[in-house]
């Protein structure tokens, strides 16, 4: 059996949490493979909204396993909060949530270092969520990190103190003031909470399940355009957010990857700094932000809004090997009578359809195609036959341009506002 991957094709916040929740009945296991509590995966059902940061979005379905893979970085404080909230709701996380021993831990001092580094950057700041993601991955690649499995070691406290001492030296270089005591207490409580969960060697667990014909969906976080290698560096996150990240973040070989579901919004958003060629810094952008409630689910920051960007989507599709597309938030575009879609860029005097290297320093001018908007609400539409003609045209135009099927169209945040257009699952594997 192969493992399917679901990930964002833009700058994150595409609606991955909602779609994973909708697709979970088709799978036995949902596995997160990278990122950490910088993510905020929002799910809505039965009139209640849930935001998950570390825990896979399959957790609300009984009898499904949820795995946090080795590629994830975990902040025990935030993780404990998530676990406690789920336990309160009667969800048996102790039975349905498994954590890789090889996942790395975010220390309170990683968060301080994140803040100190951003403060020093001044105007050139990344716009990080300040959850300690960058410093935690730096310690991972610098071979200093602490992993979940280390909490089972006798000398864990020593290893923790040693790393904290190192961080303290760095923080004094930054001249950054912090108060560790309270955070450390909470962190240690978080470690106790992790101890109460089932820790696993997730690479074996996952490959054994695949061999046993279990269906697994790997859930990405952030988006392809925030990938550490292929995003608009340095305005990126610190992990590989693309399909390759599912291989390294779960221990799954490339030839075990099946379908790759690429999720995109019908327009674009970006939170934090960095290039955004189709950004609308005007009342249309403001209207999209309002209609789409475009405020970060982790930080509450307003998201920058803009038109759909096809060169960026083509790039993400190429990097990920996307087989099926999922379009989110079509309902938000209902507010506009005409729509623009970026088909190409003008870059250094040339019309191009690729994403160039120097996106950060050279200006990019989008070339747009105008399409008629549907201008009617979609959120109550329950069948494809009710789709307005202009929406069908918008969808067909994107399918034609990207040469991939859009299998799901989402018209609202609730589970029920999800329309299946084409066969989602490939069962032949
Ligand atoms: P960091 O990963 O928190 O350091 O943030 C790096 C950049 O990625 C910033 O621009 C963040 O706003 C952005 N980012 C990180 N996680 C997410 C996410 O889950 N959704 C959207 N943007 C994110």
Coordinates of C-alpha atoms and ligand atoms in Angstrom, one line a residue:
X1 CA 0.0 0.0 0.0
X2 CA 1.2 3.5 -0.7
X3 CA 0.9 6.6 1.5
X4 CA -1.1 9.6 0.2
X5 CA 0.1 13.1 1.0
X6 CA -2.1 16.2 1.5
X7 CA -0.3 19.6 1.5
X8 CA -0.7 23.3 0.8
X9 CA 0.4 24.7 -2.5
X10 CA 0.6 28.4 -1.4
X11 CA 1.9 30.2 1.7
X12 CA -0.1 28.1 4.2
X13 CA -3.5 28.6 5.6
X14 CA -5.1 26.9 2.6
X15 CA -7.5 24.9 4.7
X16 CA -5.6 21.6 5.2
X17 CA -7.1 20.9 8.6
X18 CA -10.7 21.0 7.2
X19 CA -9.9 18.7 4.2
X20 CA -7.9 16.2 6.3
X21 CA -10.9 16.0 8.6
X22 CA -13.2 15.4 5.6
X23 CA -10.9 12.7 4.1
X24 CA -10.2 10.9 7.3
X25 CA -13.1 8.4 6.9
X26 CA -11.2 7.1 3.8
X27 CA -8.0 6.4 5.8
X28 CA -6.9 4.4 8.8
X29 CA -4.1 6.7 9.9
X30 CA -3.3 10.4 9.7
X31 CA 0.3 11.4 10.1
X32 CA 1.9 14.9 10.5
X33 CA 5.4 15.0 9.0
X34 CA 6.9 18.5 9.6
X35 CA 6.5 21.9 11.2
X36 CA 5.2 22.4 14.7
X37 CA 3.0 24.8 16.6
X38 CA 3.5 27.5 14.0
X39 CA 0.7 25.6 12.2
X40 CA -3.0 26.2 13.1
X41 CA -5.2 23.7 11.4
X42 CA -8.8 24.8 11.8
X43 CA -11.7 22.3 11.7
X44 CA -15.4 23.2 12.1
X45 CA -18.3 20.8 12.7
X46 CA -21.4 20.7 14.8
X47 CA -21.2 24.5 15.1
X48 CA -17.8 24.3 17.0
X49 CA -14.5 25.5 15.8
X50 CA -11.3 23.6 16.7
X51 CA -7.7 24.7 16.1
X52 CA -5.0 22.1 16.1
X53 CA -1.3 23.0 16.2
X54 CA 0.7 19.8 16.6
X55 CA -1.9 17.0 16.6
X56 CA -3.0 15.6 13.2
X57 CA -6.5 16.7 12.0
X58 CA -7.8 13.1 12.1
X59 CA -8.1 13.2 15.9
X60 CA -11.8 13.9 16.0
X61 CA -12.6 10.6 14.3
X62 CA -12.8 7.6 16.7
X63 CA -10.9 4.5 15.8
X64 CA -8.4 6.3 13.6
X65 CA -4.7 6.5 14.5
X66 CA -2.9 9.8 14.5
X67 CA 0.8 9.9 14.3
X68 CA 3.2 12.8 14.9
X69 CA 6.2 11.9 12.8
X70 CA 9.9 12.4 13.3
X71 CA 10.0 15.6 11.1
X72 CA 7.7 17.5 13.5
X73 CA 9.0 19.8 16.3
X74 CA 6.9 19.7 19.5
X75 CA 6.5 22.4 22.1
X76 CA 5.5 20.4 25.2
X77 CA 3.6 23.4 26.6
X78 CA 1.4 23.9 23.6
X79 CA 1.1 20.2 23.0
X80 CA -0.2 19.6 26.6
X81 CA -2.8 22.3 26.1
X82 CA -4.0 20.6 23.0
X83 CA -4.1 17.2 24.6
X84 CA -5.9 18.5 27.7
X85 CA -8.5 20.2 25.5
X86 CA -9.1 17.0 23.6
X87 CA -9.3 14.9 26.8
X88 CA -11.9 17.3 28.1
X89 CA -14.0 16.7 24.9
X90 CA -13.9 13.0 25.7
X91 CA -11.4 12.2 22.9
X92 CA -9.2 9.3 23.9
X93 CA -5.9 10.7 22.7
X94 CA -4.0 8.2 24.8
X95 CA -5.3 5.5 22.5
X96 CA -5.4 7.3 19.2
X97 CA -2.3 9.5 19.2
X98 CA 1.2 8.1 18.8
X99 CA 4.3 10.2 18.9
X100 CA 7.6 9.6 17.2
X101 CA 10.6 9.2 19.5
X102 CA 12.6 11.0 16.9
X103 CA 10.5 14.2 16.8
X104 CA 12.4 17.1 18.2
X105 CA 11.5 19.2 21.3
X106 CA 11.1 23.0 21.3
X107 CA 12.5 24.4 24.5
X108 CA 11.3 27.7 26.0
X109 CA 14.7 29.1 25.2
X110 CA 14.1 28.3 21.5
X111 CA 11.2 30.6 21.6
X112 CA 13.3 33.3 23.3
X113 CA 15.9 32.8 20.6
X114 CA 13.3 33.1 17.9
X115 CA 12.1 36.4 19.4
X116 CA 15.7 37.7 19.9
X117 CA 16.7 36.9 16.3
X118 CA 13.6 38.5 14.8
X119 CA 14.1 41.6 17.0
X120 CA 17.7 41.9 15.7
X121 CA 16.6 41.7 12.1
X122 CA 14.4 44.8 12.6
X123 CA 12.7 45.7 9.3
X124 CA 14.1 42.6 7.6
X125 CA 12.3 40.3 10.0
X126 CA 10.8 37.1 8.6
X127 CA 7.5 37.6 10.4
X128 CA 8.0 34.3 12.3
X129 CA 5.1 33.0 14.4
X130 CA 7.8 33.1 17.2
X131 CA 7.0 29.6 18.3
X132 CA 10.7 28.6 18.3
X133 CA 10.5 26.7 15.1
X134 CA 13.7 28.1 13.5
X135 CA 16.0 27.7 16.5
X136 CA 14.6 24.1 17.2
X137 CA 15.4 23.0 13.6
X138 CA 18.8 24.7 13.9
X139 CA 19.6 22.6 16.9
X140 CA 18.3 19.6 15.0
X141 CA 20.6 20.1 12.0
X142 CA 23.4 21.4 14.3
X143 CA 23.1 18.1 16.1
X144 CA 22.4 19.6 19.5
X145 CA 18.6 18.9 19.7
X146 CA 16.6 17.0 22.2
X147 CA 14.2 14.4 20.9
X148 CA 11.0 13.0 22.4
X149 CA 12.7 9.7 23.0
X150 CA 15.3 11.4 25.1
X151 CA 12.7 12.0 27.8
X152 CA 13.0 8.3 28.6
X153 CA 16.7 8.6 29.3
X154 CA 18.0 8.8 32.9
X155 CA 20.2 11.8 32.1
X156 CA 17.5 13.8 30.3
X157 CA 17.6 16.6 32.9
X158 CA 21.4 17.0 32.4
X159 CA 20.9 17.1 28.6
X160 CA 18.2 19.7 28.9
X161 CA 20.3 21.9 31.2
X162 CA 23.3 21.6 28.9
X163 CA 21.3 22.8 26.0
X164 CA 19.7 25.6 28.0
X165 CA 23.1 26.8 29.1
X166 CA 24.1 27.1 25.4
X167 CA 20.9 29.0 24.7
X168 CA 21.6 31.3 27.6
X169 CA 25.0 32.2 26.2
X170 CA 23.4 33.0 22.8
X171 CA 20.6 35.0 24.5
X172 CA 23.2 37.1 26.3
X173 CA 24.9 37.8 22.9
X174 CA 21.5 39.0 21.7
X175 CA 21.2 41.0 24.9
X176 CA 17.7 39.6 25.2
X177 CA 15.7 39.8 28.5
X178 CA 13.6 36.7 29.4
X179 CA 12.1 34.9 32.3
X180 CA 12.7 31.2 32.1
X181 CA 11.4 30.0 35.5
X182 CA 7.7 29.9 34.9
X183 CA 8.1 28.7 31.3
X184 CA 10.4 25.9 32.4
X185 CA 7.9 24.7 35.0
X186 CA 5.2 24.5 32.4
X187 CA 7.5 22.8 30.0
X188 CA 8.4 20.1 32.5
X189 CA 4.7 19.5 33.0
X190 CA 4.4 19.2 29.3
X191 CA 7.1 16.6 29.3
X192 CA 5.2 14.6 31.9
X193 CA 2.1 14.8 29.6
X194 CA 4.2 13.5 26.7
X195 CA 5.3 10.6 28.9
X196 CA 1.7 9.5 29.4
X197 CA 1.3 9.0 25.6
X198 CA 2.5 6.2 23.5
X199 CA 5.9 6.9 22.0
X200 CA 6.9 5.0 18.9
X201 CA 9.5 4.4 16.3
X202 CA 7.3 6.0 13.7
X203 CA 9.2 4.9 10.7
X204 CA 8.7 1.2 11.6
X205 CA 5.1 1.8 12.7
X206 CA 4.2 3.5 9.4
X207 CA 6.0 1.1 7.1
X208 CA 4.5 -1.9 9.0
X209 CA 1.0 -0.4 8.6
X210 CA 1.6 0.1 4.9
X211 CA 2.8 -3.5 4.6
X212 CA -0.4 -4.5 6.4
X213 CA -2.5 -2.6 3.8
X214 CA -3.6 0.2 6.0
X215 CA -4.4 3.5 4.3
X216 CA -2.3 6.4 5.5
X217 CA -2.7 10.1 4.8
X218 CA 0.3 12.4 5.5
X219 CA -0.8 15.8 6.6
X220 CA 1.5 18.7 5.6
X221 CA 1.8 22.0 7.5
X222 CA 2.5 25.5 6.3
X223 CA 2.7 25.6 2.4
X224 CA 5.0 24.8 -0.5
X225 CA 5.9 28.4 -1.0
X226 CA 7.3 28.5 2.6
X227 CA 9.5 25.5 2.0
X228 CA 13.1 26.0 3.4
X229 CA 14.7 25.1 0.0
X230 CA 12.1 26.3 -2.6
X231 CA 10.2 29.1 -0.8
X232 CA 11.1 32.7 -1.1
X233 CA 14.2 32.4 1.1
X234 CA 14.8 33.7 3.7
X235 CA 11.1 34.4 4.1
X236 CA 10.3 30.8 4.7
X237 CA 9.8 28.3 7.5
X238 CA 12.5 26.0 8.6
X239 CA 11.3 22.7 7.3
X240 CA 10.6 21.0 3.9
X241 CA 6.9 21.5 3.5
X242 CA 6.8 19.6 0.2
X243 CA 6.1 15.9 -0.5
X244 CA 9.8 15.1 0.0
X245 CA 9.3 16.3 3.5
X246 CA 6.8 13.5 4.0
X247 CA 9.5 11.0 3.1
X248 CA 12.1 12.4 5.5
X249 CA 9.5 13.4 8.1
X250 CA 7.9 9.9 8.4
X251 CA 10.6 7.6 7.1
X252 CA 8.7 6.6 4.0
X253 CA 10.6 5.8 0.8
X254 CA 9.7 7.9 -2.3
X255 CA 8.4 4.9 -4.2
X256 CA 5.8 4.5 -1.4
X257 CA 4.1 7.8 -2.2
X258 CA 0.7 7.4 -3.8
X259 CA -1.7 10.3 -4.4
X260 CA -0.6 13.9 -3.6
X261 CA -3.5 16.2 -2.9
X262 CA -2.5 19.8 -3.4
X263 CA -4.8 22.3 -1.7
X264 CA -5.1 25.9 -2.8
X265 CA -7.3 28.8 -2.0
X266 CA -9.3 30.3 -4.9
X267 CA -7.2 33.4 -4.2
X268 CA -3.9 33.9 -2.3
X269 CA -2.9 34.9 1.2
X270 CA 0.3 35.2 3.0
X271 CA 1.0 36.0 6.6
X272 CA 4.4 37.4 7.6
X273 CA 7.0 39.1 5.4
X274 CA 8.3 38.2 2.0
X275 CA 7.4 38.6 -1.7
X276 CA 3.8 38.2 -2.8
X277 CA 3.5 39.2 -6.5
X278 CA -0.3 39.3 -6.7
X279 CA -0.8 41.0 -3.4
X280 CA -3.7 43.5 -3.3
X281 CA -2.8 46.4 -1.1
X282 CA -6.1 48.1 -1.7
X283 CA -9.8 47.9 -0.8
X284 CA -10.2 44.6 -2.8
X285 CA -7.5 43.0 -0.6
X286 CA -9.2 44.4 2.4
X287 CA -12.6 43.1 1.3
X288 CA -11.1 39.6 0.7
X289 CA -9.5 39.7 4.2
X290 CA -12.9 40.6 5.7
X291 CA -15.0 38.1 3.7
X292 CA -12.5 35.3 4.2
X293 CA -11.8 36.1 7.8
X294 CA -8.1 36.1 6.9
X295 CA -6.5 36.4 10.3
X296 CA -3.8 33.9 11.4
X297 CA -5.3 31.0 13.5
X298 CA -2.0 30.8 15.4
X299 CA -1.1 34.4 15.8
X300 CA -4.2 36.4 14.9
X301 CA -2.2 38.5 12.5
X302 CA -4.1 39.9 9.5
X303 CA -3.2 37.9 6.4
X304 CA -2.1 39.7 3.2
X305 CA -4.5 38.9 0.4
X306 CA -4.2 38.8 -3.4
X307 CA -5.3 37.1 -6.7
X308 CA -4.6 33.5 -7.6
X309 CA -1.1 33.0 -8.8
X310 CA -0.8 30.3 -11.4
X311 CA 3.0 30.4 -12.0
X312 CA 3.5 29.8 -8.2
X313 CA 0.9 27.0 -8.3
X314 CA 2.6 25.3 -11.3
X315 CA 5.9 25.5 -9.4
X316 CA 4.4 23.9 -6.3
X317 CA 2.7 21.2 -8.4
X318 CA 6.0 20.4 -10.0
X319 CA 7.9 20.2 -6.7
X320 CA 5.2 18.1 -5.0
X321 CA 4.2 15.7 -7.8
X322 CA 0.5 16.7 -7.2
X323 CA -2.0 14.3 -8.6
X324 CA -5.2 15.9 -7.5
X325 CA -6.2 19.5 -6.6
X326 CA -8.6 20.8 -4.0
X327 CA -9.9 24.4 -4.2
X328 CA -10.8 26.2 -1.0
X329 CA -12.8 29.3 -0.2
X330 CA -14.5 29.8 -3.5
X331 CA -17.3 31.3 -1.5
X332 CA -15.1 34.3 -0.5
X333 CA -14.7 35.4 -4.1
X334 CA -18.5 35.7 -4.3
X335 CA -18.1 39.3 -3.2
X336 CA -16.4 40.4 -6.4
X337 CA -18.0 41.0 -9.8
X338 CA -14.8 40.4 -11.8
X339 CA -11.7 38.3 -10.9
X340 CA -8.1 38.4 -12.0
X341 CA -5.9 35.3 -12.3
X342 CA -2.1 35.7 -12.7
X343 CA -1.0 33.5 -15.6
X344 CA 2.5 34.9 -16.1
X345 CA 5.0 37.3 -14.6
X346 CA 6.9 40.2 -16.1
X347 CA 10.4 39.9 -14.7
X348 CA 13.5 41.8 -15.7
X349 CA 11.8 42.9 -19.0
X350 CA 10.7 39.3 -19.9
X351 CA 7.3 37.5 -19.8
X352 CA 8.0 34.3 -17.8
X353 CA 5.8 31.5 -16.4
X354 CA 8.3 30.2 -13.9
X355 CA 9.3 31.4 -10.4
X356 CA 12.7 33.1 -10.7
X357 CA 15.6 32.9 -8.2
X358 CA 15.7 36.5 -7.2
X359 CA 12.1 37.0 -6.1
X360 CA 13.1 38.9 -3.0
X361 CA 15.1 41.7 -4.6
X362 CA 13.8 42.1 -8.1
X363 CA 10.3 43.3 -8.7
X364 CA 7.8 40.9 -10.3
X365 CA 4.8 42.2 -12.2
X366 CA 1.9 39.8 -12.6
X367 CA 0.2 39.4 -16.0
X368 CA -3.5 38.8 -15.4
X369 CA -6.4 37.2 -17.2
X370 CA -9.7 38.7 -16.2
X371 CA -12.7 36.3 -15.6
X372 CA -16.2 37.1 -14.7
X373 CA -17.1 36.5 -11.1
X374 CA -20.2 34.6 -9.9
X375 CA -21.2 37.3 -7.4
X376 CA -23.7 35.0 -5.6
X377 CA -23.3 33.3 -2.3
X378 CA -22.1 29.7 -2.4
X379 CA -22.1 28.7 1.2
X380 CA -25.5 27.0 1.1
X381 CA -24.9 25.2 -2.1
X382 CA -25.2 21.4 -1.5
X383 CA -24.8 20.0 -5.1
X384 CA -22.6 20.6 -8.0
X385 CA -25.5 21.2 -10.3
X386 CA -26.2 24.4 -8.4
X387 CA -22.8 25.9 -9.1
X388 CA -23.1 29.2 -11.0
X389 CA -21.7 29.0 -14.6
X390 CA -19.0 31.6 -13.8
X391 CA -17.7 29.4 -11.0
X392 CA -17.6 26.4 -13.3
X393 CA -15.7 28.5 -15.8
X394 CA -13.2 29.6 -13.1
X395 CA -12.7 25.9 -12.1
X396 CA -12.3 24.7 -15.7
X397 CA -9.9 27.5 -16.5
X398 CA -7.6 26.5 -13.6
X399 CA -7.8 22.8 -14.4
X400 CA -6.9 23.6 -18.0
X401 CA -4.0 25.8 -17.0
X402 CA -2.7 23.4 -14.4
X403 CA -3.5 20.2 -16.3
X404 CA -4.9 18.5 -13.1
X405 CA -8.4 17.7 -11.9
X406 CA -9.9 19.8 -9.0
X407 CA -11.5 16.9 -7.1
X408 CA -13.0 18.9 -4.2
X409 CA -14.4 22.4 -4.0
X410 CA -15.0 23.9 -0.5
X411 CA -17.6 26.6 -0.1
X412 CA -17.4 27.3 3.6
X413 CA -15.5 26.3 6.8
X414 CA -17.9 23.6 7.9
X415 CA -17.4 19.9 7.1
X416 CA -20.7 19.9 5.3
X417 CA -19.7 22.7 2.9
X418 CA -17.5 20.4 0.9
X419 CA -18.4 19.3 -2.7
X420 CA -16.8 16.3 -4.3
X421 CA -16.4 16.9 -8.0
X422 CA -14.4 13.9 -9.1
X423 CA -13.1 10.6 -7.8
X424 CA -11.0 11.3 -4.7
X425 CA -9.5 8.0 -4.0
X426 CA -7.3 5.8 -6.1
X427 CA -7.9 2.3 -4.8
X428 CA -5.8 0.3 -7.1
X429 CA -2.5 0.6 -5.1
Ligands
LIG1 P1 8.0 30.3 11.5 O1 8.0 29.0 10.8 O2 7.1 30.5 12.6 O3 9.4 30.7 11.9 O4 7.6 31.4 10.4 C1 8.2 31.7 9.2 C2 7.3 32.2 8.2 O5 6.3 31.2 7.8 C3 6.5 33.4 8.6 O6 6.2 34.2 7.5 C4 5.2 32.8 9.1 O7 4.1 33.7 9.1 C5 5.0 31.7 8.1 N1 4.3 30.6 8.7 C6 4.7 29.6 9.5 N2 3.8 28.7 9.8 C7 2.7 29.1 9.1 C8 1.4 28.5 8.9 O8 1.1 27.5 9.5 N3 0.6 29.2 8.1 C9 0.9 30.3 7.4 N4 2.1 30.9 7.5 C10 3.0 30.3 8.4

